[in-house]
Coordinates of C-alpha atoms and ligand atoms in Angstrom, one line a residue:
M298 CA 266.2 -96.4 35.7
F299 CA 263.6 -99.0 35.1
S300 CA 261.3 -99.4 37.9
L301 CA 258.0 -101.4 37.2
Q302 CA 255.4 -102.0 40.1
L303 CA 252.5 -104.2 38.0
T304 CA 249.0 -102.9 39.3
E305 CA 245.6 -104.4 40.0
T306 CA 244.6 -102.9 36.9
H307 CA 247.6 -104.8 35.0
E308 CA 246.4 -108.2 36.5
M309 CA 242.8 -107.8 35.9
I310 CA 243.8 -106.9 32.0
R311 CA 245.8 -110.2 32.2
Q312 CA 242.9 -111.9 33.4
T313 CA 240.2 -110.5 31.3
A314 CA 242.6 -111.3 28.1
R315 CA 243.4 -114.5 29.4
E316 CA 239.5 -115.8 29.7
F317 CA 238.7 -114.1 26.4
A318 CA 241.5 -115.8 24.8
H319 CA 240.4 -119.3 26.0
A320 CA 236.8 -118.8 25.7
E321 CA 236.3 -117.2 22.2
I322 CA 239.8 -117.7 20.4
A323 CA 240.9 -121.2 21.3
P324 CA 238.1 -123.0 20.1
T325 CA 238.7 -121.9 16.4
A326 CA 242.3 -121.3 16.4
V327 CA 243.4 -124.8 14.8
E328 CA 240.6 -124.8 12.2
R329 CA 241.6 -121.0 11.2
D330 CA 245.1 -122.0 10.8
K331 CA 244.0 -124.6 8.3
T332 CA 241.7 -122.5 6.4
G333 CA 243.1 -119.2 6.7
E334 CA 239.8 -117.8 7.6
F335 CA 240.0 -114.1 9.1
P336 CA 238.6 -114.1 12.7
A337 CA 235.9 -111.4 12.1
E338 CA 234.0 -112.2 15.0
I339 CA 236.8 -112.4 17.3
V340 CA 237.9 -109.0 16.2
R341 CA 234.4 -107.5 16.6
K342 CA 234.6 -108.6 20.1
L343 CA 238.1 -107.6 21.0
G344 CA 236.7 -104.2 20.0
E345 CA 233.9 -104.4 22.4
L346 CA 236.4 -105.4 24.8
G347 CA 238.3 -102.3 24.3
F348 CA 241.5 -104.3 23.2
L349 CA 241.7 -102.6 19.7
G350 CA 242.5 -99.2 21.0
M351 CA 243.9 -100.0 24.2
M352 CA 246.4 -96.7 24.7
V353 CA 243.8 -94.5 22.8
S354 CA 242.6 -91.6 25.3
P355 CA 238.8 -92.2 26.1
E356 CA 238.1 -89.0 24.6
W357 CA 238.8 -90.5 21.2
G358 CA 236.8 -94.0 22.1
G359 CA 239.8 -95.7 23.5
S360 CA 240.5 -97.8 26.6
G361 CA 243.2 -94.9 28.0
L362 CA 245.4 -97.7 29.2
D363 CA 249.3 -97.5 29.4
C364 CA 251.7 -99.8 27.3
I365 CA 252.3 -102.1 29.7
S366 CA 248.7 -103.2 29.7
Y367 CA 248.8 -103.5 26.3
V368 CA 251.9 -105.8 26.5
I369 CA 250.2 -108.0 28.8
A370 CA 247.0 -108.1 26.6
M371 CA 249.0 -108.8 23.5
E372 CA 251.0 -111.8 25.3
E373 CA 247.8 -113.6 26.5
I374 CA 245.8 -113.0 23.2
S375 CA 249.0 -114.2 21.1
K376 CA 249.7 -117.3 23.7
V377 CA 246.4 -118.8 22.1
D378 CA 246.5 -117.5 18.6
A379 CA 249.2 -115.4 17.3
S380 CA 247.2 -114.5 14.2
V381 CA 244.7 -112.4 16.4
G382 CA 247.7 -111.0 18.1
V383 CA 249.0 -109.2 15.1
I384 CA 245.5 -107.9 13.8
M385 CA 245.6 -106.4 17.1
S386 CA 248.9 -104.9 17.1
V387 CA 248.7 -103.6 14.0
N388 CA 245.5 -101.7 14.9
N389 CA 246.9 -100.6 18.3
S390 CA 250.1 -99.6 17.7
L391 CA 250.7 -99.0 14.2
V392 CA 247.1 -97.3 13.2
C393 CA 245.5 -95.9 16.0
W394 CA 248.8 -94.6 17.8
A395 CA 250.0 -92.8 14.7
I396 CA 246.5 -91.2 14.2
E397 CA 246.2 -90.0 17.6
T398 CA 249.9 -88.8 17.8
Y399 CA 250.0 -86.9 14.2
G400 CA 246.2 -86.7 13.4
T401 CA 244.0 -83.5 13.0
E402 CA 240.8 -83.3 15.2
E403 CA 238.9 -84.1 12.2
Q404 CA 241.0 -87.0 11.1
K405 CA 240.6 -88.4 14.7
E406 CA 237.0 -87.9 14.8
R407 CA 236.5 -89.5 11.3
Y408 CA 238.7 -92.6 11.8
L409 CA 240.3 -93.0 15.4
R410 CA 237.2 -93.2 17.3
R411 CA 235.8 -96.2 14.9
L412 CA 239.2 -97.6 14.9
A413 CA 239.6 -97.8 18.8
Q414 CA 236.3 -99.3 19.2
G415 CA 236.9 -101.9 16.6
E416 CA 234.0 -100.8 14.2
I417 CA 236.6 -100.7 11.3
I418 CA 240.1 -101.6 11.6
G419 CA 243.3 -100.1 9.8
A420 CA 246.6 -101.1 8.0
F421 CA 249.9 -99.7 7.7
C422 CA 251.2 -99.6 4.2
L423 CA 255.2 -98.6 4.2
S424 CA 256.7 -101.8 2.7
E425 CA 256.9 -102.3 -1.1
P426 CA 257.9 -104.7 -3.4
E427 CA 261.4 -103.2 -3.7
A428 CA 261.6 -101.3 -0.6
G429 CA 261.3 -103.8 2.7
S430 CA 264.2 -103.1 5.1
D431 CA 265.4 -100.4 2.9
A432 CA 262.2 -98.2 3.7
T433 CA 263.6 -94.9 2.6
S434 CA 263.5 -96.3 -1.1
Q435 CA 259.7 -95.9 -1.5
H436 CA 258.7 -95.8 -4.9
T437 CA 255.1 -95.0 -4.5
T438 CA 254.6 -91.5 -5.4
A439 CA 251.9 -88.8 -4.4
T440 CA 251.6 -85.7 -6.7
R441 CA 249.8 -82.6 -5.4
D442 CA 246.9 -81.5 -7.9
G443 CA 245.0 -78.6 -6.4
D444 CA 243.7 -79.8 -3.1
E445 CA 244.1 -83.4 -3.7
W446 CA 247.0 -85.9 -4.1
I447 CA 247.2 -88.4 -6.7
I448 CA 248.8 -91.7 -5.4
N449 CA 250.6 -94.3 -7.4
G450 CA 252.3 -97.3 -6.7
T451 CA 252.2 -100.7 -4.9
K452 CA 252.6 -101.7 -1.3
N453 CA 253.3 -105.3 -0.3
W454 CA 252.9 -107.7 2.6
I455 CA 250.0 -105.5 4.1
T456 CA 248.7 -107.0 7.4
N457 CA 244.9 -106.4 7.6
G458 CA 245.3 -105.9 3.9
T459 CA 241.7 -107.1 2.6
T460 CA 239.6 -106.4 6.0
A461 CA 241.0 -103.0 6.6
S462 CA 238.7 -99.8 6.0
V463 CA 241.6 -97.2 6.4
Y464 CA 244.9 -97.6 5.4
L465 CA 248.2 -95.3 6.6
V466 CA 250.0 -95.1 3.1
F467 CA 253.4 -93.6 2.9
A468 CA 254.7 -92.2 -0.5
Q469 CA 257.1 -90.0 -2.0
T470 CA 255.9 -86.3 -2.4
N471 CA 259.7 -84.9 -3.1
R472 CA 262.2 -87.6 -4.5
E473 CA 265.1 -85.0 -4.3
L474 CA 264.9 -84.6 -0.7
R475 CA 264.9 -88.7 -0.1
H476 CA 263.4 -90.0 3.2
R477 CA 262.5 -86.3 3.9
G478 CA 260.5 -86.0 0.8
I479 CA 258.0 -89.0 2.1
T480 CA 254.5 -87.8 3.3
C481 CA 251.7 -90.1 4.9
F482 CA 248.2 -90.4 3.7
L483 CA 244.9 -91.8 4.9
V484 CA 243.3 -93.8 2.3
E485 CA 239.8 -95.1 2.4
K486 CA 238.9 -98.7 1.3
G487 CA 236.6 -98.2 -2.1
T488 CA 238.6 -95.1 -3.1
P489 CA 238.6 -95.2 -6.9
G490 CA 242.2 -96.7 -8.4
F491 CA 242.5 -98.7 -5.0
T492 CA 242.9 -102.3 -5.3
Q493 CA 243.8 -105.4 -3.0
G494 CA 245.8 -108.2 -4.4
A495 CA 244.9 -111.9 -3.2
K496 CA 245.6 -112.9 0.4
E497 CA 248.9 -114.4 0.7
D498 CA 249.0 -118.2 1.5
K499 CA 251.9 -117.8 4.5
L500 CA 253.6 -120.3 6.5
G501 CA 252.4 -119.1 9.9
I502 CA 250.1 -116.6 11.3
R503 CA 247.7 -117.9 8.8
S504 CA 244.2 -116.6 9.6
S505 CA 245.6 -112.8 9.5
D506 CA 245.0 -111.5 6.4
T507 CA 248.3 -110.1 4.4
C508 CA 247.9 -109.0 0.7
S509 CA 249.4 -106.4 -1.7
L510 CA 247.6 -103.2 -2.5
G511 CA 247.9 -101.2 -5.7
F512 CA 247.3 -97.4 -6.0
D513 CA 246.4 -96.4 -9.7
N514 CA 245.9 -92.7 -9.8
V515 CA 244.2 -92.7 -6.4
R516 CA 242.8 -89.3 -5.3
V517 CA 242.6 -88.4 -1.8
P518 CA 241.9 -84.8 -0.4
D519 CA 244.9 -82.8 1.3
S520 CA 242.6 -83.1 4.6
N521 CA 243.7 -86.9 4.6
R522 CA 247.4 -86.0 4.6
L523 CA 248.6 -87.3 8.0
G524 CA 251.2 -84.9 9.4
E525 CA 253.2 -82.4 7.3
V526 CA 254.5 -82.6 3.8
G527 CA 257.8 -84.6 4.2
Q528 CA 257.2 -85.8 7.6
G529 CA 256.1 -89.2 6.6
F530 CA 259.2 -91.3 7.2
K531 CA 259.4 -89.8 10.6
I532 CA 256.0 -90.9 11.1
A533 CA 256.8 -94.4 10.1
M534 CA 259.8 -94.8 12.0
E535 CA 258.3 -93.3 15.3
T536 CA 255.2 -95.6 14.9
L537 CA 257.3 -98.7 14.3
N538 CA 259.3 -97.8 17.5
G539 CA 256.0 -98.5 19.2
G540 CA 254.9 -101.3 17.0
R541 CA 258.1 -103.1 17.7
I542 CA 257.2 -103.6 21.4
G543 CA 253.7 -105.3 20.3
I544 CA 255.5 -107.6 18.4
A545 CA 258.0 -108.6 21.2
A546 CA 254.8 -109.0 23.3
Q547 CA 253.3 -111.3 20.4
A548 CA 256.6 -113.2 20.4
L549 CA 256.4 -113.5 24.3
G550 CA 252.8 -115.2 23.7
I551 CA 254.3 -117.6 21.2
A552 CA 257.2 -118.4 23.8
A553 CA 255.1 -118.8 26.8
A554 CA 252.6 -121.0 25.0
S555 CA 255.7 -123.2 23.6
L556 CA 257.1 -123.5 27.2
D557 CA 253.7 -124.4 28.4
A558 CA 253.2 -127.3 25.9
A559 CA 256.6 -128.6 26.7
L560 CA 255.9 -128.7 30.4
T561 CA 252.6 -130.5 30.1
Y562 CA 254.0 -133.0 27.7
A563 CA 257.2 -133.5 29.4
Q564 CA 255.2 -134.8 32.5
Q565 CA 252.8 -136.9 30.6
R566 CA 255.1 -138.7 28.1
H567 CA 256.9 -141.8 29.7
A568 CA 260.0 -143.0 28.5
F569 CA 262.7 -145.4 30.1
G570 CA 260.3 -146.3 32.8
R571 CA 259.6 -142.4 34.0
P572 CA 258.2 -139.1 32.6
I573 CA 260.6 -137.5 30.5
A574 CA 260.3 -134.5 32.7
E575 CA 262.6 -136.5 35.2
L576 CA 265.4 -136.8 32.5
Q577 CA 268.0 -134.2 33.0
A578 CA 268.1 -133.4 29.3
I579 CA 264.6 -132.3 29.2
Q580 CA 264.9 -130.6 32.4
F581 CA 267.8 -128.5 31.0
K582 CA 265.5 -127.6 28.1
L583 CA 262.6 -126.5 30.3
A584 CA 265.2 -124.2 32.4
D585 CA 266.5 -122.5 29.5
M586 CA 262.9 -121.9 27.7
A587 CA 261.5 -120.3 31.1
T588 CA 264.9 -118.3 31.7
K589 CA 264.8 -116.9 28.1
L590 CA 261.2 -116.1 28.3
D591 CA 261.4 -114.2 31.4
A592 CA 264.4 -112.4 30.2
A593 CA 262.6 -111.2 26.9
R594 CA 259.4 -110.4 29.1
L595 CA 261.5 -108.0 31.3
L596 CA 263.1 -106.4 28.0
T597 CA 259.4 -105.8 26.7
Y598 CA 258.0 -104.7 29.8
R599 CA 261.2 -102.2 30.0
A600 CA 260.5 -100.8 26.6
A601 CA 256.7 -100.4 27.5
W602 CA 257.6 -98.9 30.8
L603 CA 260.0 -96.2 29.0
K604 CA 257.3 -95.3 26.7
D605 CA 254.6 -95.1 29.3
Q606 CA 257.2 -92.5 31.1
H607 CA 257.6 -90.5 27.6
Q608 CA 261.4 -91.5 27.9
R609 CA 263.2 -92.6 24.9
Y610 CA 262.9 -96.0 24.0
V611 CA 264.0 -96.6 20.2
K612 CA 266.9 -98.9 21.5
E613 CA 265.1 -100.8 24.1
A614 CA 262.0 -101.4 21.6
A615 CA 264.6 -103.0 19.1
Q616 CA 266.3 -105.1 21.8
A617 CA 262.8 -106.2 23.0
K618 CA 261.8 -107.3 19.7
L619 CA 265.2 -108.7 18.5
F620 CA 265.4 -111.0 21.5
A621 CA 261.7 -111.7 22.3
S622 CA 261.3 -112.8 18.6
R623 CA 264.6 -115.2 18.9
V624 CA 263.2 -116.6 22.0
A625 CA 259.8 -117.4 20.5
V626 CA 261.7 -119.3 17.6
E627 CA 264.0 -121.0 19.7
N628 CA 261.2 -122.1 22.6
A629 CA 259.1 -123.4 19.9
L630 CA 261.9 -125.5 18.3
D631 CA 262.5 -126.9 21.8
A632 CA 258.8 -127.6 22.5
I633 CA 258.9 -129.7 19.4
Q634 CA 262.1 -131.4 20.2
V635 CA 260.6 -132.2 23.8
H636 CA 257.5 -133.6 21.8
G637 CA 259.5 -135.7 19.4
G638 CA 257.9 -137.2 16.5
Y639 CA 254.6 -136.0 18.0
G640 CA 255.9 -132.2 17.8
Y641 CA 256.1 -132.6 14.1
V642 CA 252.5 -133.2 13.3
R643 CA 249.5 -131.2 13.5
E644 CA 247.7 -133.3 16.1
Y645 CA 249.8 -131.2 18.7
L646 CA 250.0 -127.3 18.5
V647 CA 253.8 -126.9 18.9
E648 CA 254.5 -127.1 14.8
R649 CA 252.0 -124.1 14.7
Y650 CA 254.1 -122.1 17.2
L651 CA 257.3 -122.6 15.1
R652 CA 255.5 -121.4 12.0
D653 CA 253.6 -118.5 13.9
A654 CA 257.2 -117.5 15.8
K655 CA 259.3 -117.0 12.5
I656 CA 257.4 -113.9 11.4
T657 CA 258.3 -112.0 14.4
E658 CA 261.7 -112.0 13.3
I659 CA 260.9 -110.5 10.0
Y660 CA 257.7 -108.1 10.1
E661 CA 258.1 -104.5 11.7
G662 CA 261.9 -104.6 11.1
T663 CA 263.9 -107.8 10.5
S664 CA 266.3 -108.8 13.3
E665 CA 269.0 -107.5 11.2
I666 CA 267.3 -104.3 11.0
Q667 CA 266.7 -104.3 14.9
H668 CA 270.6 -104.9 15.2
I669 CA 271.3 -101.5 13.0
V670 CA 269.0 -99.6 15.3
I671 CA 270.1 -100.8 18.7
A672 CA 273.8 -100.1 17.2
R673 CA 273.4 -96.7 16.2
E674 CA 271.4 -95.7 19.4
L675 CA 274.5 -97.1 21.4
L676 CA 277.0 -95.3 19.3
K677 CA 274.8 -92.1 19.9
E678 CA 274.9 -92.8 23.6
Y679 CA 278.4 -93.5 23.8
A680 CA 279.6 -91.2 21.3
L681 CA 283.4 -90.1 22.2
V682 CA 282.9 -86.3 21.2
Ligands
LIG972 N1 263.2 -93.9 15.3 C1 263.0 -92.6 14.9 N2 263.7 -92.3 13.6 C2 264.5 -93.0 13.0 C3 264.6 -94.5 13.4 C4 264.0 -94.7 14.7 N3 263.9 -96.3 14.9 N4 265.4 -95.1 12.5 C5 265.8 -93.9 11.7 N5 265.2 -93.1 11.9 C6 265.6 -91.7 11.3 C7 266.8 -91.1 11.3 O1 267.1 -90.4 12.5 C8 267.0 -90.1 9.9 O2 266.3 -88.9 10.3 P1 266.9 -87.8 9.9 O3 267.4 -88.0 8.4 O4 265.8 -86.6 10.1 O5 268.1 -87.7 10.9 C9 265.9 -91.0 9.0 O6 265.1 -91.7 10.0 C10 266.6 -91.7 8.0 O7 267.6 -92.8 8.7 P2 268.8 -93.1 8.1 O8 269.4 -92.1 7.4 O9 269.6 -93.9 9.2 O10 268.4 -94.0 7.1 P3 268.7 -95.6 6.7 O11 268.4 -95.8 5.0 O12 270.5 -95.8 6.9 O13 268.3 -96.5 7.6 C11 266.3 -97.7 8.5 C12 266.8 -96.6 8.0 C13 266.7 -97.7 10.2 C14 267.0 -98.9 7.9 C15 264.8 -97.7 8.3 O14 264.7 -97.9 7.0 C16 264.1 -99.1 8.9 O15 263.8 -99.0 10.0 N6 263.8 -100.0 8.0 C17 262.9 -101.1 8.7 C18 261.8 -100.7 8.1 C19 260.6 -101.7 8.7 O16 260.6 -101.9 10.0 N7 259.5 -102.3 8.2 C20 258.5 -102.9 8.5 C21 257.3 -102.5 7.6 S1 255.9 -102.4 8.6 C22 255.1 -103.9 8.9 O17 255.9 -104.9 9.2 C23 253.7 -103.8 9.3 C24 252.9 -105.1 9.6 O18 252.2 -105.1 8.6 C25 253.1 -106.1 10.5

């Protein structure tokens, strides 16, 4: 049963995130979209605010907040700049969560505290040139050599790729066991043999940095193994379940920004002797945009709430991401349509919303993968045997 009561703390988080986004992120968002510059100073301030380790326990330098708080903050930050949203999301849900859940005390002391406070940021390295959706087909290998592991391979599309200091790297340690032979390692920037490719020139979320990574006989001590040998794929999947809630929240931000822009423009722009907001064709669009946004938000809150209740949320997280990312794209398209020709040029923000929205249907599991996850969970729930 889903029963959510937002608290004063949740409202306070919303207010803080909103004010921070407007004061600190908005002034440079348009320029960074053009130049692709990484928002280093903003990320530093997000860390000071406690937004880079929102769900991490205060014992490890985090804010100790629930997943609903995280979703609320992610929506507000992404509403102003989805590039900042994904940097925040990867650090919180893919890196901090995995280390807090599977790490040793020593790993948490060494990495989690600094990650949670934004002194350093992290990256999650699962995708490869030939293993995107088919994540069990890892080609990267890790071979044991005494107390060390030697990693070889290539990772692709890594968010925070050039700016991170610590990387969660998934590698095959026993190919015969297929996904049960995958192990996760913590690799530090600067380790010999570890190289970063050029920053990708992307359609959207342009000021987040994405690159490929090379591993040429990279040696890491066994103490940098995250979790058990062979547990890596489980860690990746469990971590991505939570990550998908973060991306759903990022999508909510883009969908909400699109609605706001359409509502404003429709009341300012006149056609046929009156504001276009008085035309039913436009009103229907606005109504659909708002209704889909609310539905997406409810799905996302439900997934976050289940996670907070320590209940299974695999299906619900996938549903939230599937639907919210679709709504982000549709609302951005509708916002452009409401703006007419003005929506197609950079003078207005809505064209960026569309470019930023598209990736939410691709990363952390494409929409096609979300369908698979949802269907498999449904068939488990309603199995006839
Ligand atoms: N939660 C927990 N466990 C899961 C899971 C989930 N959502 N999905 C699969 N598993 C488990 C299965 O139970 C199975 O475990 P056992 O064998 O121990 O029972 C194991 O994983 C393998 O699953 P399947 O046999 O079903 O394997 P498959 O190949 O048929 O399907 C998949 C696996 C669901 C398609 C998986 O590969 C997948 O999720 N792919 C998408 C990968 C992805 O999301 N990549 C995103 C990259 S990261 C990123 O984008 C970050 C960024 O920088 C922004």
